[in-house]
Amino acid sequence: MTLNDVINPEKYTHMRVYYDSMRKTVWFRMGATPIPCFMPQLLDDINRLFEETAEYNLSSPLCLINYIIIASDIKGIFNLGGNLALFVECIKSRDRTTLERYTYSCIRAMLNSSQSFQYGAITIGLVEGDALGGGFEAALSCNLTVAEEQAKFQFPESVFHLFPGMGAFDYLTRIIGPVRALSLIQSRKPIQLTK
Amino acid sequence: MNAMQCIDRVVAKEAGITTVHQLIDKYPHSDWLSIIQQNYERAHLDIDSIMEIAELWVERAMAVDRRSLTTMGRIVGRQQRQSWSLLDHRMQQVV
């Protein structure tokens, strides 16, 4: 595994990957057409990038990937969260297996993001637009998070009688404790950012 | 809810990239690794709990009622329209 193998842009269909050699940083900007949510292909891209970075950093004595920046290519949107179209399709056709596979892929991405520092790659979430549901969870999974003041953070899942199930509660509990984590998840209210 | 507890830096519009660079440059990489390792050890992630909640989420999702499905379908429609308008806007900028 070489650095060029990891950052080869042709391997990634749903995100734009580039390397900043001065800061030894890999940037990936999520695209995900037709909707900027966590499409299964985007999750595959993310997991591939993290897992190849691990393989590369562990085998390279130079360890040339020190940071991974998670951002969006879509103006005004970081990520809209879970793939609702897929949920509807799976629920209507009683396809539990696909839904479970999707869930595990999300959790794999979250854990890759929060634990990649163990092989030297620190994750920084750069939130320049709305981070809803799973998008908020993705930001929480990063080791550091930078948000621009216009970004909106919100868990809207209770609108359709669900809850954020891919790690939000555990990630928030670490930061603000279980009671406030639960209250934030249930509130549906967007978090106001103040500098 | 104070967002500062969940977000490490809140910055002005368009200042995000510069702030990321400043964060990286603030300490040597090895120092950042120590800070993050300490934070991680202080508040360990409970992976069993994450998996349990995810399994519960699948159970709940498979049991949502028709009304919730309709709501999800409506949101998908809205998200698609929003995405198309963003794409239109980008195309107009290119033209």
PDB file of C-alpha atoms in Angstrom:
ATOM      1  CA  MET A   1       0.000   0.000   0.000  1.00  0.00           C
ATOM      2  CA  THR A   2       1.457   3.362  -1.043  1.00  0.00           C
ATOM      3  CA  LEU A   3       0.235   6.890  -0.324  1.00  0.00           C
ATOM      4  CA  ASN A   4      -0.876   7.195  -3.951  1.00  0.00           C
ATOM      5  CA  ASP A   5      -2.942   4.014  -3.556  1.00  0.00           C
ATOM      6  CA  VAL A   6      -4.755   5.490  -0.560  1.00  0.00           C
ATOM      7  CA  ILE A   7      -5.494   8.873  -2.079  1.00  0.00           C
ATOM      8  CA  ASN A   8      -6.120   7.759  -5.669  1.00  0.00           C
ATOM      9  CA  PRO A   9      -9.205   9.882  -6.517  1.00  0.00           C
ATOM     10  CA  GLU A  10     -10.446   7.358  -9.075  1.00  0.00           C
ATOM     11  CA  LYS A  11     -11.222   4.879  -6.301  1.00  0.00           C
ATOM     12  CA  TYR A  12     -13.778   7.128  -4.685  1.00  0.00           C
ATOM     13  CA  THR A  13     -17.073   7.632  -6.469  1.00  0.00           C
ATOM     14  CA  HIS A  14     -18.989   9.630  -3.858  1.00  0.00           C
ATOM     15  CA  MET A  15     -16.351  11.881  -2.376  1.00  0.00           C
ATOM     16  CA  ARG A  16     -13.446  14.052  -3.494  1.00  0.00           C
ATOM     17  CA  VAL A  17     -10.117  13.097  -1.934  1.00  0.00           C
ATOM     18  CA  TYR A  18      -6.930  15.161  -1.978  1.00  0.00           C
ATOM     19  CA  TYR A  19      -3.685  15.357  -0.040  1.00  0.00           C
ATOM     20  CA  ASP A  20      -1.958  18.332   1.578  1.00  0.00           C
ATOM     21  CA  SER A  21       1.684  17.251   1.740  1.00  0.00           C
ATOM     22  CA  MET A  22       2.748  20.250   3.850  1.00  0.00           C
ATOM     23  CA  ARG A  23       0.480  19.205   6.734  1.00  0.00           C
ATOM     24  CA  LYS A  24       0.424  15.478   5.889  1.00  0.00           C
ATOM     25  CA  THR A  25      -3.323  15.707   5.687  1.00  0.00           C
ATOM     26  CA  VAL A  26      -5.898  13.830   3.634  1.00  0.00           C
ATOM     27  CA  TRP A  27      -9.042  15.820   2.919  1.00  0.00           C
ATOM     28  CA  PHE A  28     -12.224  14.163   1.819  1.00  0.00           C
ATOM     29  CA  ARG A  29     -15.233  16.119   0.756  1.00  0.00           C
ATOM     30  CA  MET A  30     -18.483  14.196   0.664  1.00  0.00           C
ATOM     31  CA  GLY A  31     -20.620  14.613  -2.433  1.00  0.00           C
ATOM     32  CA  ALA A  32     -23.197  11.824  -2.579  1.00  0.00           C
ATOM     33  CA  THR A  33     -25.614  12.433  -5.417  1.00  0.00           C
ATOM     34  CA  PRO A  34     -28.580  12.537  -5.764  1.00  0.00           C
ATOM     35  CA  ILE A  35     -28.954  13.515  -2.081  1.00  0.00           C
ATOM     36  CA  PRO A  36     -26.080  14.566   0.219  1.00  0.00           C
ATOM     37  CA  CYS A  37     -26.880  11.885   2.786  1.00  0.00           C
ATOM     38  CA  PHE A  38     -25.028   8.727   3.760  1.00  0.00           C
ATOM     39  CA  MET A  39     -25.614   6.652   0.640  1.00  0.00           C
ATOM     40  CA  PRO A  40     -24.182   3.101   0.964  1.00  0.00           C
ATOM     41  CA  GLN A  41     -21.570   3.935  -1.694  1.00  0.00           C
ATOM     42  CA  LEU A  42     -20.402   6.966   0.297  1.00  0.00           C
ATOM     43  CA  LEU A  43     -20.059   4.794   3.408  1.00  0.00           C
ATOM     44  CA  ASP A  44     -18.023   2.287   1.360  1.00  0.00           C
ATOM     45  CA  ASP A  45     -15.748   5.118   0.175  1.00  0.00           C
ATOM     46  CA  ILE A  46     -15.283   6.411   3.729  1.00  0.00           C
ATOM     47  CA  ASN A  47     -14.542   2.985   5.182  1.00  0.00           C
ATOM     48  CA  ARG A  48     -12.125   2.184   2.342  1.00  0.00           C
ATOM     49  CA  LEU A  49     -10.218   5.441   2.922  1.00  0.00           C
ATOM     50  CA  PHE A  50      -9.921   4.873   6.673  1.00  0.00           C
ATOM     51  CA  GLU A  51      -8.984   1.213   6.414  1.00  0.00           C
ATOM     52  CA  GLU A  52      -6.372   1.802   3.705  1.00  0.00           C
ATOM     53  CA  THR A  53      -4.966   4.723   5.725  1.00  0.00           C
ATOM     54  CA  ALA A  54      -4.600   2.343   8.680  1.00  0.00           C
ATOM     55  CA  GLU A  55      -2.858  -0.239   6.527  1.00  0.00           C
ATOM     56  CA  TYR A  56      -0.569   2.417   5.056  1.00  0.00           C
ATOM     57  CA  ASN A  57       0.293   4.178   8.328  1.00  0.00           C
ATOM     58  CA  LEU A  58       0.984   0.892  10.104  1.00  0.00           C
ATOM     59  CA  SER A  59       3.312  -0.325   7.349  1.00  0.00           C
ATOM     60  CA  SER A  60       5.050   2.943   6.457  1.00  0.00           C
ATOM     61  CA  PRO A  61       7.927   4.025   8.695  1.00  0.00           C
ATOM     62  CA  LEU A  62       7.322   7.621   7.577  1.00  0.00           C
ATOM     63  CA  CYS A  63       3.636   7.657   8.585  1.00  0.00           C
ATOM     64  CA  LEU A  64       2.610  10.253   6.029  1.00  0.00           C
ATOM     65  CA  ILE A  65      -1.046  10.612   6.932  1.00  0.00           C
ATOM     66  CA  ASN A  66      -1.272  12.547  10.193  1.00  0.00           C
ATOM     67  CA  TYR A  67      -4.743  14.066   9.794  1.00  0.00           C
ATOM     68  CA  ILE A  68      -7.940  13.200   7.960  1.00  0.00           C
ATOM     69  CA  ILE A  69     -10.343  16.086   7.380  1.00  0.00           C
ATOM     70  CA  ILE A  70     -14.008  15.248   6.848  1.00  0.00           C
ATOM     71  CA  ALA A  71     -15.914  17.968   4.998  1.00  0.00           C
ATOM     72  CA  SER A  72     -18.587  18.356   2.347  1.00  0.00           C
ATOM     73  CA  ASP A  73     -18.493  19.361  -1.301  1.00  0.00           C
ATOM     74  CA  ILE A  74     -22.080  20.625  -1.147  1.00  0.00           C
ATOM     75  CA  LYS A  75     -22.490  24.277  -0.264  1.00  0.00           C
ATOM     76  CA  GLY A  76     -24.707  24.764   2.797  1.00  0.00           C
ATOM     77  CA  ILE A  77     -24.918  21.055   3.667  1.00  0.00           C
ATOM     78  CA  PHE A  78     -22.424  18.958   5.611  1.00  0.00           C
ATOM     79  CA  ASN A  79     -24.590  15.856   5.502  1.00  0.00           C
ATOM     80  CA  LEU A  80     -28.328  15.203   5.782  1.00  0.00           C
ATOM     81  CA  GLY A  81     -27.817  11.917   7.623  1.00  0.00           C
ATOM     82  CA  GLY A  82     -29.354   8.504   7.026  1.00  0.00           C
ATOM     83  CA  ASN A  83     -30.495   7.388   3.583  1.00  0.00           C
ATOM     84  CA  LEU A  84     -34.251   7.742   4.103  1.00  0.00           C
ATOM     85  CA  ALA A  85     -35.115   6.455   0.621  1.00  0.00           C
ATOM     86  CA  LEU A  86     -33.309   3.209   1.459  1.00  0.00           C
ATOM     87  CA  PHE A  87     -35.076   2.996   4.839  1.00  0.00           C
ATOM     88  CA  VAL A  88     -38.489   3.359   3.204  1.00  0.00           C
ATOM     89  CA  GLU A  89     -37.648   0.735   0.571  1.00  0.00           C
ATOM     90  CA  CYS A  90     -36.328  -1.763   3.163  1.00  0.00           C
ATOM     91  CA  ILE A  91     -39.244  -1.271   5.547  1.00  0.00           C
ATOM     92  CA  LYS A  92     -41.860  -1.627   2.804  1.00  0.00           C
ATOM     93  CA  SER A  93     -40.240  -4.779   1.398  1.00  0.00           C
ATOM     94  CA  ARG A  94     -39.472  -6.162   4.916  1.00  0.00           C
ATOM     95  CA  ASP A  95     -35.778  -6.336   3.961  1.00  0.00           C
ATOM     96  CA  ARG A  96     -34.195  -6.407   7.386  1.00  0.00           C
ATOM     97  CA  THR A  97     -30.852  -7.754   6.134  1.00  0.00           C
ATOM     98  CA  THR A  98     -30.119  -4.707   3.953  1.00  0.00           C
ATOM     99  CA  LEU A  99     -31.095  -2.366   6.776  1.00  0.00           C
ATOM    100  CA  GLU A 100     -28.788  -4.220   9.199  1.00  0.00           C
ATOM    101  CA  ARG A 101     -25.937  -4.175   6.682  1.00  0.00           C
ATOM    102  CA  TYR A 102     -26.416  -0.417   6.237  1.00  0.00           C
ATOM    103  CA  THR A 103     -26.434   0.120  10.009  1.00  0.00           C
ATOM    104  CA  TYR A 104     -23.183  -1.804  10.487  1.00  0.00           C
ATOM    105  CA  SER A 105     -21.572   0.126   7.661  1.00  0.00           C
ATOM    106  CA  CYS A 106     -22.518   3.402   9.412  1.00  0.00           C
ATOM    107  CA  ILE A 107     -21.117   2.206  12.726  1.00  0.00           C
ATOM    108  CA  ARG A 108     -17.935   0.977  11.053  1.00  0.00           C
ATOM    109  CA  ALA A 109     -17.476   4.480   9.582  1.00  0.00           C
ATOM    110  CA  MET A 110     -18.136   6.140  12.944  1.00  0.00           C
ATOM    111  CA  LEU A 111     -15.662   3.910  14.762  1.00  0.00           C
ATOM    112  CA  ASN A 112     -13.080   4.323  11.995  1.00  0.00           C
ATOM    113  CA  SER A 113     -13.424   8.084  12.391  1.00  0.00           C
ATOM    114  CA  SER A 114     -13.147   8.172  16.176  1.00  0.00           C
ATOM    115  CA  GLN A 115     -10.381   5.576  16.494  1.00  0.00           C
ATOM    116  CA  SER A 116      -8.092   6.294  13.536  1.00  0.00           C
ATOM    117  CA  PHE A 117      -5.801   8.269  15.865  1.00  0.00           C
ATOM    118  CA  GLN A 118      -4.655   4.875  17.195  1.00  0.00           C
ATOM    119  CA  TYR A 119      -2.679   4.437  13.980  1.00  0.00           C
ATOM    120  CA  GLY A 120      -1.641   8.088  13.824  1.00  0.00           C
ATOM    121  CA  ALA A 121      -4.410   9.720  11.787  1.00  0.00           C
ATOM    122  CA  ILE A 122      -6.345  12.359  13.752  1.00  0.00           C
ATOM    123  CA  THR A 123      -9.789  13.180  12.368  1.00  0.00           C
ATOM    124  CA  ILE A 124     -11.085  16.736  12.124  1.00  0.00           C
ATOM    125  CA  GLY A 125     -14.679  17.414  11.087  1.00  0.00           C
ATOM    126  CA  LEU A 126     -15.097  20.652   9.170  1.00  0.00           C
ATOM    127  CA  VAL A 127     -18.805  21.485   9.225  1.00  0.00           C
ATOM    128  CA  GLU A 128     -19.575  24.320   6.802  1.00  0.00           C
ATOM    129  CA  GLY A 129     -23.288  23.566   6.437  1.00  0.00           C
ATOM    130  CA  ASP A 130     -26.191  21.661   7.980  1.00  0.00           C
ATOM    131  CA  ALA A 131     -25.385  18.453   9.856  1.00  0.00           C
ATOM    132  CA  LEU A 132     -28.613  16.578  10.455  1.00  0.00           C
ATOM    133  CA  GLY A 133     -29.121  13.197  12.120  1.00  0.00           C
ATOM    134  CA  GLY A 134     -26.315  10.953  10.922  1.00  0.00           C
ATOM    135  CA  GLY A 135     -24.475  14.053   9.688  1.00  0.00           C
ATOM    136  CA  PHE A 136     -24.419  15.314  13.281  1.00  0.00           C
ATOM    137  CA  GLU A 137     -23.288  11.847  14.434  1.00  0.00           C
ATOM    138  CA  ALA A 138     -20.467  11.927  11.875  1.00  0.00           C
ATOM    139  CA  ALA A 139     -19.284  15.295  13.211  1.00  0.00           C
ATOM    140  CA  LEU A 140     -19.402  13.942  16.773  1.00  0.00           C
ATOM    141  CA  SER A 141     -17.281  10.953  15.797  1.00  0.00           C
ATOM    142  CA  CYS A 142     -14.345  13.168  14.786  1.00  0.00           C
ATOM    143  CA  ASN A 143     -11.505  13.750  17.247  1.00  0.00           C
ATOM    144  CA  LEU A 144     -11.846  17.509  16.697  1.00  0.00           C
ATOM    145  CA  THR A 145     -14.700  19.483  15.177  1.00  0.00           C
ATOM    146  CA  VAL A 146     -14.686  22.917  13.577  1.00  0.00           C
ATOM    147  CA  ALA A 147     -18.044  24.411  12.614  1.00  0.00           C
ATOM    148  CA  GLU A 148     -18.882  27.596  10.759  1.00  0.00           C
ATOM    149  CA  GLU A 149     -21.520  29.677  12.535  1.00  0.00           C
ATOM    150  CA  GLN A 150     -24.176  29.257   9.823  1.00  0.00           C
ATOM    151  CA  ALA A 151     -24.154  25.446  10.211  1.00  0.00           C
ATOM    152  CA  LYS A 152     -27.221  23.853  11.780  1.00  0.00           C
ATOM    153  CA  PHE A 153     -26.932  20.748  13.988  1.00  0.00           C
ATOM    154  CA  GLN A 154     -30.100  18.799  14.641  1.00  0.00           C
ATOM    155  CA  PHE A 155     -31.539  15.342  15.280  1.00  0.00           C
ATOM    156  CA  PRO A 156     -34.841  15.310  13.371  1.00  0.00           C
ATOM    157  CA  GLU A 157     -35.445  11.518  13.646  1.00  0.00           C
ATOM    158  CA  SER A 158     -38.310  11.779  16.116  1.00  0.00           C
ATOM    159  CA  VAL A 159     -40.397  13.440  13.362  1.00  0.00           C
ATOM    160  CA  PHE A 160     -40.831   9.946  11.903  1.00  0.00           C
ATOM    161  CA  HIS A 161     -40.805   8.121  15.259  1.00  0.00           C
ATOM    162  CA  LEU A 162     -37.196   6.969  15.092  1.00  0.00           C
ATOM    163  CA  PHE A 163     -34.066   8.022  16.954  1.00  0.00           C
ATOM    164  CA  PRO A 164     -30.436   8.529  15.930  1.00  0.00           C
ATOM    165  CA  GLY A 165     -29.181   4.952  16.211  1.00  0.00           C
ATOM    166  CA  MET A 166     -25.614   5.028  14.912  1.00  0.00           C
ATOM    167  CA  GLY A 167     -23.754   6.223  17.975  1.00  0.00           C
ATOM    168  CA  ALA A 168     -25.212   9.655  18.785  1.00  0.00           C
ATOM    169  CA  PHE A 169     -26.221   8.724  22.320  1.00  0.00           C
ATOM    170  CA  ASP A 170     -22.820   7.246  23.218  1.00  0.00           C
ATOM    171  CA  TYR A 171     -20.800  10.028  21.603  1.00  0.00           C
ATOM    172  CA  LEU A 172     -22.922  12.741  23.262  1.00  0.00           C
ATOM    173  CA  THR A 173     -22.872  10.970  26.630  1.00  0.00           C
ATOM    174  CA  ARG A 174     -19.079  11.187  26.630  1.00  0.00           C
ATOM    175  CA  ILE A 175     -19.304  14.958  26.198  1.00  0.00           C
ATOM    176  CA  ILE A 176     -22.419  16.141  28.046  1.00  0.00           C
ATOM    177  CA  GLY A 177     -23.616  13.169  30.100  1.00  0.00           C
ATOM    178  CA  PRO A 178     -26.567  10.811  29.500  1.00  0.00           C
ATOM    179  CA  VAL A 179     -29.406  13.057  30.706  1.00  0.00           C
ATOM    180  CA  ARG A 180     -28.499  16.006  28.512  1.00  0.00           C
ATOM    181  CA  ALA A 181     -27.631  13.673  25.624  1.00  0.00           C
ATOM    182  CA  LEU A 182     -31.121  12.185  25.745  1.00  0.00           C
ATOM    183  CA  SER A 183     -32.716  15.597  26.059  1.00  0.00           C
ATOM    184  CA  LEU A 184     -30.826  16.874  22.997  1.00  0.00           C
ATOM    185  CA  ILE A 185     -31.753  13.799  20.944  1.00  0.00           C
ATOM    186  CA  GLN A 186     -35.441  14.152  21.838  1.00  0.00           C
ATOM    187  CA  SER A 187     -35.654  17.928  21.457  1.00  0.00           C
ATOM    188  CA  ARG A 188     -35.636  18.139  17.609  1.00  0.00           C
ATOM    189  CA  LYS A 189     -34.413  21.714  18.112  1.00  0.00           C
ATOM    190  CA  PRO A 190     -31.422  22.867  16.088  1.00  0.00           C
ATOM    191  CA  ILE A 191     -28.362  23.787  18.117  1.00  0.00           C
ATOM    192  CA  GLN A 192     -27.554  27.450  17.810  1.00  0.00           C
ATOM    193  CA  LEU A 193     -23.883  28.063  17.253  1.00  0.00           C
ATOM    194  CA  THR A 194     -22.291  31.077  18.859  1.00  0.00           C
ATOM    195  CA  LYS A 195     -18.674  32.013  18.451  1.00  0.00           C
TER     196      LYS A 195
ATOM    197  CA  MET B   1     -27.691  23.467  24.965  1.00  0.00           C
ATOM    198  CA  ASN B   2     -24.337  25.111  24.488  1.00  0.00           C
ATOM    199  CA  ALA B   3     -22.903  24.026  21.173  1.00  0.00           C
ATOM    200  CA  MET B   4     -19.387  24.714  22.386  1.00  0.00           C
ATOM    201  CA  GLN B   5     -19.485  21.468  24.350  1.00  0.00           C
ATOM    202  CA  CYS B   6     -19.957  19.391  21.197  1.00  0.00           C
ATOM    203  CA  ILE B   7     -17.966  21.527  18.785  1.00  0.00           C
ATOM    204  CA  ASP B   8     -14.333  22.418  19.455  1.00  0.00           C
ATOM    205  CA  ARG B   9     -14.278  25.633  17.414  1.00  0.00           C
ATOM    206  CA  VAL B  10     -17.135  27.751  16.079  1.00  0.00           C
ATOM    207  CA  VAL B  11     -15.898  30.215  13.501  1.00  0.00           C
ATOM    208  CA  ALA B  12     -17.241  32.772  11.042  1.00  0.00           C
ATOM    209  CA  LYS B  13     -18.531  31.780   7.618  1.00  0.00           C
ATOM    210  CA  GLU B  14     -15.690  30.870   5.212  1.00  0.00           C
ATOM    211  CA  ALA B  15     -13.170  30.721   8.108  1.00  0.00           C
ATOM    212  CA  GLY B  16     -13.343  26.947   8.556  1.00  0.00           C
ATOM    213  CA  ILE B  17     -10.418  25.887   6.364  1.00  0.00           C
ATOM    214  CA  THR B  18      -8.071  28.453   7.905  1.00  0.00           C
ATOM    215  CA  THR B  19      -9.123  27.318  11.382  1.00  0.00           C
ATOM    216  CA  VAL B  20      -8.413  23.682  10.515  1.00  0.00           C
ATOM    217  CA  HIS B  21      -4.930  24.703   9.376  1.00  0.00           C
ATOM    218  CA  GLN B  22      -4.404  26.716  12.580  1.00  0.00           C
ATOM    219  CA  LEU B  23      -5.529  23.784  14.722  1.00  0.00           C
ATOM    220  CA  ILE B  24      -3.101  21.440  12.981  1.00  0.00           C
ATOM    221  CA  ASP B  25      -0.261  23.942  13.304  1.00  0.00           C
ATOM    222  CA  LYS B  26      -1.007  24.730  16.953  1.00  0.00           C
ATOM    223  CA  TYR B  27       0.808  21.686  18.356  1.00  0.00           C
ATOM    224  CA  PRO B  28       3.165  19.068  16.944  1.00  0.00           C
ATOM    225  CA  HIS B  29       1.302  15.987  15.733  1.00  0.00           C
ATOM    226  CA  SER B  30       2.657  13.873  18.597  1.00  0.00           C
ATOM    227  CA  ASP B  31       1.196  16.343  21.141  1.00  0.00           C
ATOM    228  CA  TRP B  32      -2.187  16.229  19.451  1.00  0.00           C
ATOM    229  CA  LEU B  33      -2.057  12.429  19.556  1.00  0.00           C
ATOM    230  CA  SER B  34      -1.406  12.524  23.330  1.00  0.00           C
ATOM    231  CA  ILE B  35      -4.272  14.975  23.919  1.00  0.00           C
ATOM    232  CA  ILE B  36      -6.706  12.867  21.913  1.00  0.00           C
ATOM    233  CA  GLN B  37      -5.528   9.633  23.521  1.00  0.00           C
ATOM    234  CA  GLN B  38      -6.091  11.186  26.978  1.00  0.00           C
ATOM    235  CA  ASN B  39      -9.569  12.399  26.014  1.00  0.00           C
ATOM    236  CA  TYR B  40     -10.393   8.970  24.653  1.00  0.00           C
ATOM    237  CA  GLU B  41      -9.219   7.180  27.792  1.00  0.00           C
ATOM    238  CA  ARG B  42     -11.092   9.605  30.051  1.00  0.00           C
ATOM    239  CA  ALA B  43     -14.382   8.892  28.295  1.00  0.00           C
ATOM    240  CA  HIS B  44     -14.159   5.531  26.608  1.00  0.00           C
ATOM    241  CA  LEU B  45     -16.600   4.614  23.869  1.00  0.00           C
ATOM    242  CA  ASP B  46     -18.816   1.712  24.837  1.00  0.00           C
ATOM    243  CA  ILE B  47     -18.910  -0.251  21.595  1.00  0.00           C
ATOM    244  CA  ASP B  48     -21.292  -2.886  23.026  1.00  0.00           C
ATOM    245  CA  SER B  49     -23.731  -0.109  23.878  1.00  0.00           C
ATOM    246  CA  ILE B  50     -23.425   1.374  20.354  1.00  0.00           C
ATOM    247  CA  MET B  51     -24.178  -2.034  18.836  1.00  0.00           C
ATOM    248  CA  GLU B  52     -27.135  -2.614  21.164  1.00  0.00           C
ATOM    249  CA  ILE B  53     -28.661   0.748  20.269  1.00  0.00           C
ATOM    250  CA  ALA B  54     -28.103   0.061  16.558  1.00  0.00           C
ATOM    251  CA  GLU B  55     -29.915  -3.280  16.876  1.00  0.00           C
ATOM    252  CA  LEU B  56     -32.750  -1.551  18.698  1.00  0.00           C
ATOM    253  CA  TRP B  57     -32.840   1.046  15.918  1.00  0.00           C
ATOM    254  CA  VAL B  58     -33.296  -1.700  13.281  1.00  0.00           C
ATOM    255  CA  GLU B  59     -36.128  -3.234  15.363  1.00  0.00           C
ATOM    256  CA  ARG B  60     -37.820   0.139  15.663  1.00  0.00           C
ATOM    257  CA  ALA B  61     -37.303   1.006  11.982  1.00  0.00           C
ATOM    258  CA  MET B  62     -38.890  -2.276  10.854  1.00  0.00           C
ATOM    259  CA  ALA B  63     -41.914  -1.463  13.021  1.00  0.00           C
ATOM    260  CA  VAL B  64     -42.583   2.161  12.003  1.00  0.00           C
ATOM    261  CA  ASP B  65     -46.165   2.879  11.018  1.00  0.00           C
ATOM    262  CA  ARG B  66     -47.546   3.927   7.645  1.00  0.00           C
ATOM    263  CA  ARG B  67     -47.732   7.563   8.737  1.00  0.00           C
ATOM    264  CA  SER B  68     -44.022   7.666   9.585  1.00  0.00           C
ATOM    265  CA  LEU B  69     -43.205   6.059   6.234  1.00  0.00           C
ATOM    266  CA  THR B  70     -45.222   8.778   4.493  1.00  0.00           C
ATOM    267  CA  THR B  71     -43.335  11.443   6.467  1.00  0.00           C
ATOM    268  CA  MET B  72     -39.992   9.887   5.477  1.00  0.00           C
ATOM    269  CA  GLY B  73     -41.096   9.816   1.837  1.00  0.00           C
ATOM    270  CA  ARG B  74     -42.032  13.497   2.023  1.00  0.00           C
ATOM    271  CA  ILE B  75     -38.648  14.386   3.520  1.00  0.00           C
ATOM    272  CA  VAL B  76     -36.868  12.455   0.734  1.00  0.00           C
ATOM    273  CA  GLY B  77     -38.833  14.493  -1.823  1.00  0.00           C
ATOM    274  CA  ARG B  78     -37.872  17.739  -0.091  1.00  0.00           C
ATOM    275  CA  GLN B  79     -34.203  16.694   0.100  1.00  0.00           C
ATOM    276  CA  GLN B  80     -34.228  15.851  -3.617  1.00  0.00           C
ATOM    277  CA  ARG B  81     -35.693  19.232  -4.537  1.00  0.00           C
ATOM    278  CA  GLN B  82     -33.144  20.954  -2.292  1.00  0.00           C
ATOM    279  CA  SER B  83     -30.289  19.019  -3.930  1.00  0.00           C
ATOM    280  CA  TRP B  84     -31.519  19.797  -7.446  1.00  0.00           C
ATOM    281  CA  SER B  85     -31.777  23.497  -6.649  1.00  0.00           C
ATOM    282  CA  LEU B  86     -28.216  23.428  -5.297  1.00  0.00           C
ATOM    283  CA  LEU B  87     -27.046  21.671  -8.468  1.00  0.00           C
ATOM    284  CA  ASP B  88     -28.929  24.221 -10.617  1.00  0.00           C
ATOM    285  CA  HIS B  89     -27.266  27.020  -8.689  1.00  0.00           C
ATOM    286  CA  ARG B  90     -23.831  25.462  -9.215  1.00  0.00           C
ATOM    287  CA  MET B  91     -24.522  24.920 -12.937  1.00  0.00           C
ATOM    288  CA  GLN B  92     -25.556  28.572 -13.302  1.00  0.00           C
ATOM    289  CA  GLN B  93     -22.333  29.636 -11.603  1.00  0.00           C
ATOM    290  CA  VAL B  94     -20.327  27.476 -14.041  1.00  0.00           C
ATOM    291  CA  VAL B  95     -22.215  28.876 -17.079  1.00  0.00           C
TER     292      VAL B  95
END
